PDB file of C-alpha atoms in Angstrom:
ATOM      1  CA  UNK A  17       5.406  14.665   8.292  1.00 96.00           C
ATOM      2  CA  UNK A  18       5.862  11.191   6.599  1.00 98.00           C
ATOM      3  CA  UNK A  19       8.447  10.601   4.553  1.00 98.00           C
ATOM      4  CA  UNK A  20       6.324   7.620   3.236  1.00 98.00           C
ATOM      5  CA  UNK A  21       2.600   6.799   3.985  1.00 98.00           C
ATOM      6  CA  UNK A  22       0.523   3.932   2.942  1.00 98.00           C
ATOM      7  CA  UNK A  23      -3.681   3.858   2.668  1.00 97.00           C
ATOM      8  CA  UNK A  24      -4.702   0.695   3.168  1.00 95.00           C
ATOM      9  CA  UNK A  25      -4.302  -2.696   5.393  1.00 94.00           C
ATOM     10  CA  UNK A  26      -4.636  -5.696   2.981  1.00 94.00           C
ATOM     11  CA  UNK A  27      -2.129  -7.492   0.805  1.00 95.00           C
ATOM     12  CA  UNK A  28      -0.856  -4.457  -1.339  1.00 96.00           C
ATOM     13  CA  UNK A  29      -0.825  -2.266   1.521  1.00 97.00           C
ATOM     14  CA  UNK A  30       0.800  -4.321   3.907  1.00 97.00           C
ATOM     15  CA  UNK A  31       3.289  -6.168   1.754  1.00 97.00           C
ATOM     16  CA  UNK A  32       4.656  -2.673   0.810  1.00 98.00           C
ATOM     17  CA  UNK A  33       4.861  -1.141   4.091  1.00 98.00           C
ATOM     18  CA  UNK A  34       7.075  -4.619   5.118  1.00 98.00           C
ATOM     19  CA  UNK A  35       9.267  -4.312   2.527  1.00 98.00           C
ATOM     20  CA  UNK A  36       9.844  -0.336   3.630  1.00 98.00           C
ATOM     21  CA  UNK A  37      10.470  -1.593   6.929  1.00 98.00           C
ATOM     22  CA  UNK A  38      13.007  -4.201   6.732  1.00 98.00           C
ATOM     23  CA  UNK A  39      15.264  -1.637   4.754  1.00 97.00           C
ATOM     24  CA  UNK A  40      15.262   0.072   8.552  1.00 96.00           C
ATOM     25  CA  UNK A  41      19.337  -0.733   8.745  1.00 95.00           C
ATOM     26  CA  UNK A  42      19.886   1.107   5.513  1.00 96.00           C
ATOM     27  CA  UNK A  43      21.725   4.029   5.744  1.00 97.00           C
ATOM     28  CA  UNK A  44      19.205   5.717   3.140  1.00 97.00           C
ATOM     29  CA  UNK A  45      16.328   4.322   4.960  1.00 97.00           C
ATOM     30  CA  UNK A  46      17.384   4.680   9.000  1.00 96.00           C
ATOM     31  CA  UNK A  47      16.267   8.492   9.490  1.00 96.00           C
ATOM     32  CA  UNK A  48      12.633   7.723   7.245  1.00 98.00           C
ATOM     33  CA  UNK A  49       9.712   8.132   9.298  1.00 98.00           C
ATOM     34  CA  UNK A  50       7.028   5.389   7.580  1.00 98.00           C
ATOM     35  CA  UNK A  51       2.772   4.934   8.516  1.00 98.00           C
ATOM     36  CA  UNK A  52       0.249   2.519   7.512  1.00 98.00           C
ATOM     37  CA  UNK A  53      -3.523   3.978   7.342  1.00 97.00           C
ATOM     38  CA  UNK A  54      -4.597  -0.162   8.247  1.00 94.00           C
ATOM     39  CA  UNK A  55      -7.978  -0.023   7.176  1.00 82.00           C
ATOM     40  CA  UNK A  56      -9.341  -3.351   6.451  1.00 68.00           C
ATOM     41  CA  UNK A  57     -12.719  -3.252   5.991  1.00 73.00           C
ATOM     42  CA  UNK A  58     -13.110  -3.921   2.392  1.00 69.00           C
ATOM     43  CA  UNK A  59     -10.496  -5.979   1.814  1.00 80.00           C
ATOM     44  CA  UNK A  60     -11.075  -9.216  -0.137  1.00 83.00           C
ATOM     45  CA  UNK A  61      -9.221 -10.603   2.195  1.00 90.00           C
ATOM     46  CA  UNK A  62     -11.768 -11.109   4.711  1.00 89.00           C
ATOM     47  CA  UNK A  63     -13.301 -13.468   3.440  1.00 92.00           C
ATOM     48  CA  UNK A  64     -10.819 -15.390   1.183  1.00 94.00           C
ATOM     49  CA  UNK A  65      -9.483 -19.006   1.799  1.00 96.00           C
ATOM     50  CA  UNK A  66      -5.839 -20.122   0.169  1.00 96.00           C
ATOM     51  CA  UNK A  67      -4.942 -23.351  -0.630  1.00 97.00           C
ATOM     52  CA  UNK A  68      -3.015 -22.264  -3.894  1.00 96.00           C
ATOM     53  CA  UNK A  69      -0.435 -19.788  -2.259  1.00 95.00           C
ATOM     54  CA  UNK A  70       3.420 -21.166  -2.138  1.00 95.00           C
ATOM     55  CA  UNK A  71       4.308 -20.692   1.499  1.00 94.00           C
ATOM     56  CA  UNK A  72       0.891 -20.652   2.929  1.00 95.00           C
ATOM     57  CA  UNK A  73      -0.729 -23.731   4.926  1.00 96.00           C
ATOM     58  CA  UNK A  74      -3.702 -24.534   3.099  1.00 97.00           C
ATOM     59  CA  UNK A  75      -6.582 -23.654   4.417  1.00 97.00           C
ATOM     60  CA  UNK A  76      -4.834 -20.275   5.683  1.00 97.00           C
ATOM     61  CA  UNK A  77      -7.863 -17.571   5.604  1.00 96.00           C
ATOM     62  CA  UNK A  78      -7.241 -13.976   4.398  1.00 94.00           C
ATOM     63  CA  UNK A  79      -8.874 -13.185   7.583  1.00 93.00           C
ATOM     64  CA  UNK A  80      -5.956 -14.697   9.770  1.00 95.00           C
ATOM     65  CA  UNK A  81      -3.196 -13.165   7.086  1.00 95.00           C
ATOM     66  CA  UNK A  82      -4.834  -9.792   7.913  1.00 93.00           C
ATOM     67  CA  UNK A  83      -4.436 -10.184  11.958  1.00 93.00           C
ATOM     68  CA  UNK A  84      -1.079 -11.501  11.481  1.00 95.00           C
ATOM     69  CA  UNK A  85       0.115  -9.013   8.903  1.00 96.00           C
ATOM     70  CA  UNK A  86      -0.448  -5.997  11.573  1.00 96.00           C
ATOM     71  CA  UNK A  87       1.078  -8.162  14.391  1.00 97.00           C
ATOM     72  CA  UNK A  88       4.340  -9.224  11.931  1.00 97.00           C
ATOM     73  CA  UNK A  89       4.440  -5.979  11.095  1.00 97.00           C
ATOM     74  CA  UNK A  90       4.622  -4.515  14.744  1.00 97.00           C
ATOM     75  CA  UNK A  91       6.995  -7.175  15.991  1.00 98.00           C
ATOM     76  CA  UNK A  92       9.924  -7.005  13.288  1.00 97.00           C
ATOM     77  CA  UNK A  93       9.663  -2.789  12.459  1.00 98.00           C
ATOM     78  CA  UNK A  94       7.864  -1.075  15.233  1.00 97.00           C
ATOM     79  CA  UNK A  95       9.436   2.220  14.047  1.00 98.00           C
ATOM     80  CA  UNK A  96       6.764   2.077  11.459  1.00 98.00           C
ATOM     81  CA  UNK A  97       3.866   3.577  12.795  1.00 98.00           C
ATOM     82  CA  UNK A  98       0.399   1.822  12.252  1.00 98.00           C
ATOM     83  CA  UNK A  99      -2.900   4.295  11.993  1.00 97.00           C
ATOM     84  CA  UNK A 100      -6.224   2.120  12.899  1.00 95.00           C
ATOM     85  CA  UNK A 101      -9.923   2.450  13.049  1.00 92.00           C
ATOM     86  CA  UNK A 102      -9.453   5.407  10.695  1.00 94.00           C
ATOM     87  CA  UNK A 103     -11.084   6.212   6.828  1.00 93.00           C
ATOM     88  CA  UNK A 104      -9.572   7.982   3.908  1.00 95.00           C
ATOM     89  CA  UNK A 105     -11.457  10.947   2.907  1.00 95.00           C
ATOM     90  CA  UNK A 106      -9.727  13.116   1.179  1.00 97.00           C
ATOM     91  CA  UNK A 107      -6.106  13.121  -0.191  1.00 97.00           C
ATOM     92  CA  UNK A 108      -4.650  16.453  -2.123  1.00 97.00           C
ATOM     93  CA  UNK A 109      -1.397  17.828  -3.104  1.00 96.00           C
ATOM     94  CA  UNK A 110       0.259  20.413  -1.433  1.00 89.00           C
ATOM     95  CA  UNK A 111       3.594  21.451  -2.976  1.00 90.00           C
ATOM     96  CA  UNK A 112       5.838  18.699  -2.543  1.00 92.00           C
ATOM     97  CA  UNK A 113       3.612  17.156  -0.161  1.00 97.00           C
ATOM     98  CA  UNK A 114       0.256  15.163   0.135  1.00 98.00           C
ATOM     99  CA  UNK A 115      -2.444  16.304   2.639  1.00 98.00           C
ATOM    100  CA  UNK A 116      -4.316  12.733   3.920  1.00 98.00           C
ATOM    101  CA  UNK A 117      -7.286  13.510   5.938  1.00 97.00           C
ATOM    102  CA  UNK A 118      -8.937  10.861   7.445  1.00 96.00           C
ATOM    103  CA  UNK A 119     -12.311  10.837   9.643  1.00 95.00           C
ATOM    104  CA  UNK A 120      -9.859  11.920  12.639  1.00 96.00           C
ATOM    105  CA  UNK A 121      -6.987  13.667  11.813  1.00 97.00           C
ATOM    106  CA  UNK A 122      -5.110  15.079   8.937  1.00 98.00           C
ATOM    107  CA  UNK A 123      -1.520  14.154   7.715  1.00 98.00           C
ATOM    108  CA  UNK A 124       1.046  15.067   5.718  1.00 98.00           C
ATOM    109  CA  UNK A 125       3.577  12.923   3.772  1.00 98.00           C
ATOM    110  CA  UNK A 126       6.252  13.350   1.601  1.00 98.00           C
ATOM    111  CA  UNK A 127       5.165   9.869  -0.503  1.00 98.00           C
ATOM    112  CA  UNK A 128       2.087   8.258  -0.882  1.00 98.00           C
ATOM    113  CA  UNK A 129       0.601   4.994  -1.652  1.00 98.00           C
ATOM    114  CA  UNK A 130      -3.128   4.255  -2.337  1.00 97.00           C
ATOM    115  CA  UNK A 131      -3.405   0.005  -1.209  1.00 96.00           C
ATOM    116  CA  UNK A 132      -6.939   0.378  -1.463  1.00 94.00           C
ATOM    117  CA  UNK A 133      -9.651  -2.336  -3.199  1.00 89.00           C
ATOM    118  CA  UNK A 134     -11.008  -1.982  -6.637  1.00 92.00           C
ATOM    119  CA  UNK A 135     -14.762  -1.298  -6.013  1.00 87.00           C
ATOM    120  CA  UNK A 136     -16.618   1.681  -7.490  1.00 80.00           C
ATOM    121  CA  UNK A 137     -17.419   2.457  -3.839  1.00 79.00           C
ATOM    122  CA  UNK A 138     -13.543   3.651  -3.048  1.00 83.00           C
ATOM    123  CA  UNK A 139     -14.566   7.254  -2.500  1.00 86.00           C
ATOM    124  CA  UNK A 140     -11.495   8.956  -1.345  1.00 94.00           C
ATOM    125  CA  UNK A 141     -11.680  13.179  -2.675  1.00 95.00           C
ATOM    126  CA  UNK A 142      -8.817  14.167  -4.577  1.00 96.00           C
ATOM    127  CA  UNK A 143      -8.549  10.855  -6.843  1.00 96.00           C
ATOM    128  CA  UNK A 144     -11.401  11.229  -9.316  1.00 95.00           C
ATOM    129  CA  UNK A 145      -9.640  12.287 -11.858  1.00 95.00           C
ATOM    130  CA  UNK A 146      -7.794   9.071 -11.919  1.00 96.00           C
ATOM    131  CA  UNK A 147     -10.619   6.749 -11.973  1.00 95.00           C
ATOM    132  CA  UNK A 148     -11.163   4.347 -14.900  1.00 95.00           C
ATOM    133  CA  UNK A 149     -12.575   1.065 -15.736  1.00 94.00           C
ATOM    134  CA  UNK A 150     -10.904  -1.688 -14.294  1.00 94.00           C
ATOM    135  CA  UNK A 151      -8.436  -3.315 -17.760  1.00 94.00           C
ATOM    136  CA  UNK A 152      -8.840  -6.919 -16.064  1.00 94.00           C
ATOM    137  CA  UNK A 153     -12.451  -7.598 -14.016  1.00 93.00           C
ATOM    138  CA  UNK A 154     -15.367  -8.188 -15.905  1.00 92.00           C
ATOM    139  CA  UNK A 155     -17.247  -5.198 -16.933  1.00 90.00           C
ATOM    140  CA  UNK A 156     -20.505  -6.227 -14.666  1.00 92.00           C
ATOM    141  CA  UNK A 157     -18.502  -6.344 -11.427  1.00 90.00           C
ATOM    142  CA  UNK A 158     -17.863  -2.388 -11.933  1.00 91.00           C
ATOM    143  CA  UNK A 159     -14.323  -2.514 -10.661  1.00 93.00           C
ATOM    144  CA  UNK A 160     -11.983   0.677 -10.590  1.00 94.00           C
ATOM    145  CA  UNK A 161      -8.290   1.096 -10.939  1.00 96.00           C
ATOM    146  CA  UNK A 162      -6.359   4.623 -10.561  1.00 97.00           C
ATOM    147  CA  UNK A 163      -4.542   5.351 -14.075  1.00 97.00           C
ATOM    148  CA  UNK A 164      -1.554   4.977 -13.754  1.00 98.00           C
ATOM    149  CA  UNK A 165       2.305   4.174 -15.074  1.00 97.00           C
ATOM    150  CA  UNK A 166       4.457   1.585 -13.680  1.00 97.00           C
ATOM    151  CA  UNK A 167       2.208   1.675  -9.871  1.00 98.00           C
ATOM    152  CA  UNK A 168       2.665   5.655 -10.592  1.00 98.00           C
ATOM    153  CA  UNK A 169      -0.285   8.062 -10.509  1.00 98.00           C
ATOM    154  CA  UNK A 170       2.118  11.205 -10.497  1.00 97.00           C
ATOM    155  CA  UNK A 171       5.182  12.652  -8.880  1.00 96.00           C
ATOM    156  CA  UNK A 172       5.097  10.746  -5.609  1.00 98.00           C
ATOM    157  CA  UNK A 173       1.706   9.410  -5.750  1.00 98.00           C
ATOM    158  CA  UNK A 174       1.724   5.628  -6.198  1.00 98.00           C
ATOM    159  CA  UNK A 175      -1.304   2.744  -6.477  1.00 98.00           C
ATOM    160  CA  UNK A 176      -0.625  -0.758  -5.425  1.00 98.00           C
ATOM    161  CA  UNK A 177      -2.810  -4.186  -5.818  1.00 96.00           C
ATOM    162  CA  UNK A 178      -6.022  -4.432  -7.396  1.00 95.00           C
ATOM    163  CA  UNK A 179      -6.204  -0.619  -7.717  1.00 96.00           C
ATOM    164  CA  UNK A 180      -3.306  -0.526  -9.779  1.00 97.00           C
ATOM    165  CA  UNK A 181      -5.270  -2.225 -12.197  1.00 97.00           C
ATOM    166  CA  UNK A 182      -3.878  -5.867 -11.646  1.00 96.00           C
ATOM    167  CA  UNK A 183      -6.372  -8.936 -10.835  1.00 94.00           C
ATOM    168  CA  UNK A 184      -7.733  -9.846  -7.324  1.00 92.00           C
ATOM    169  CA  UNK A 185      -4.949 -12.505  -6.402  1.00 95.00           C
ATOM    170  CA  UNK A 186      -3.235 -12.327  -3.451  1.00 95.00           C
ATOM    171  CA  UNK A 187       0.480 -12.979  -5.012  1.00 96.00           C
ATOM    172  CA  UNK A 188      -0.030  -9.905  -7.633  1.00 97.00           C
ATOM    173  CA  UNK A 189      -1.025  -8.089  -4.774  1.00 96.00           C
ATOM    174  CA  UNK A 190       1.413  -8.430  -2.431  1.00 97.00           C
ATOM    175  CA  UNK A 191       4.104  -8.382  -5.361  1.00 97.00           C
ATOM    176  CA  UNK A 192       2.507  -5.282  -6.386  1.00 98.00           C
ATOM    177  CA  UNK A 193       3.113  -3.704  -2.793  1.00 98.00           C
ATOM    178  CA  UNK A 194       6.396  -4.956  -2.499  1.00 98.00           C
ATOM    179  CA  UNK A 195       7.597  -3.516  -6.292  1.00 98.00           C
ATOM    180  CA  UNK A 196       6.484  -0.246  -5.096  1.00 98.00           C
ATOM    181  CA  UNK A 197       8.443  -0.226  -1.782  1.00 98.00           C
ATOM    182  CA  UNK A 198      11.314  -1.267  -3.880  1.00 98.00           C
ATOM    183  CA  UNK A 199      10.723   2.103  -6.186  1.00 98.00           C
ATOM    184  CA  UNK A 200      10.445   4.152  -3.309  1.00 98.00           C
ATOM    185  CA  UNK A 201      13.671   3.076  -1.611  1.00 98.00           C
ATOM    186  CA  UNK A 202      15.346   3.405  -4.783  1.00 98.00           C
ATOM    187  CA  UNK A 203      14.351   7.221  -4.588  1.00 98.00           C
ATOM    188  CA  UNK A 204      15.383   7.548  -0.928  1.00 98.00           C
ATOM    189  CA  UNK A 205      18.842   5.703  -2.457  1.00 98.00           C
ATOM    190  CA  UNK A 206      19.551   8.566  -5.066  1.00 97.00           C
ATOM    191  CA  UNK A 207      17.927   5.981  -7.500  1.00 97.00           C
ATOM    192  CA  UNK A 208      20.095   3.222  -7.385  1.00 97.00           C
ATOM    193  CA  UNK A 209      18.422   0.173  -7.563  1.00 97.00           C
ATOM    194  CA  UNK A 210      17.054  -1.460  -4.254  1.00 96.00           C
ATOM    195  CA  UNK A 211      16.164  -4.824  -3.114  1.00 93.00           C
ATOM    196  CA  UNK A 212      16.148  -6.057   0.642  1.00 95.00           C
ATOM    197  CA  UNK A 213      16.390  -9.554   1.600  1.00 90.00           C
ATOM    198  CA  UNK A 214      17.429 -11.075   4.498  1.00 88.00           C
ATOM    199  CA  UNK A 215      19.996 -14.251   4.132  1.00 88.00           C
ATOM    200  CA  UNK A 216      20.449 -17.058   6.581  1.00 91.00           C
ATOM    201  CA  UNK A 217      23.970 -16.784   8.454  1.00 84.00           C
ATOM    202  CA  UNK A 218      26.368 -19.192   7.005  1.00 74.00           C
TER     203      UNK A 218
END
């Protein structure tokens, strides 16, 4: 049992699931037991160049951000478990849980968060009724986002990035991950509000 788990591996996905994990010495967040589903494969990231990122070296490529992501990721909060070489089929509630089965296993979480791209091929069971027209790509691309309010599909069930129904830049994206880590560690904080940073000793 999760207490938070995340479907996908790019920018919305992984940006969420680091924000999660640096609230690990948070007295509301110490006990949560946090996964990342880090499927990549259709992430626009793989083939995407930045030169127009603050912070980023231009010339960066999404491919290297996606490598590096996993690695920061298992170097700063290896209590958060990472899931690879495994695909979304299927996610469905089950009382005050959500049932993710993938193409190996099956698991349950208390929260979850669909980080997956925008393209009409997403086919994960249990989200059709969600489905829409993406508000922001051009009608001939035949781009997708999940209905939803504020990143929320419904109790518990969140949407971050493109799929959210925000355009295919990388800063939305990972802003979009990181607002909803910061909504879910406002519910693990009795809902007061929650932001982590770290600060330079001084």
């Amino acid at each position: 049992m999760y207490d938070a788990l995340i479907i996908g591996g790019g920018a919305a996905g992984l940006s969420c699931t680091l924000v999660l994990g640096s609230a690990k010495n948070k007295a509301f967040a110490s006990d949560k037991k946090i996964g990342i589903i880090v499927h990549q494969k259709t992430s626009h990231l793989q083939t995407a160049l930045f030169n127009n990122v603050l912070g980023l070296t231009p010339g960066t490529t999404g491919e290297s951000i996606l490598e590096d992501g996993k690695n920061q990721l298992a170097n700063l909060y290896p209590h958060v478990e990472q899931i690879d070489h495994e695909k979304v089929l299927s996610i469905t509630k089950q009382d005050d849980t959500y049932s993710v089965t993938t193409n190996r296993n099956t698991y349950l979480t208390k929260i979850g968060v669909i980080a997956v791209g925008y393209t009409n091929f997403m086919t994960i069971e249990g989200l059709e009724p969600y489905i829409e027209a993406h508000p922001r790509a051009a009608a001939e691309k035949n781009r997708i986002w999940l209905k939803n309010t504020d990143h929320l599909i419904e109790e518990n069930l969140y949407v971050a990035g493109t799929l959210a129904g925000w355009r295919s830049q990388f800063a939305i994206a990972s802003g979009s991950g990181a607002h909803v880590a910061t909504e879910i560690l406002t519910i693990w904080n009795d809902g007061k509000h929650v932001k982590v940073h770290d600060k330079v000793a001084g």
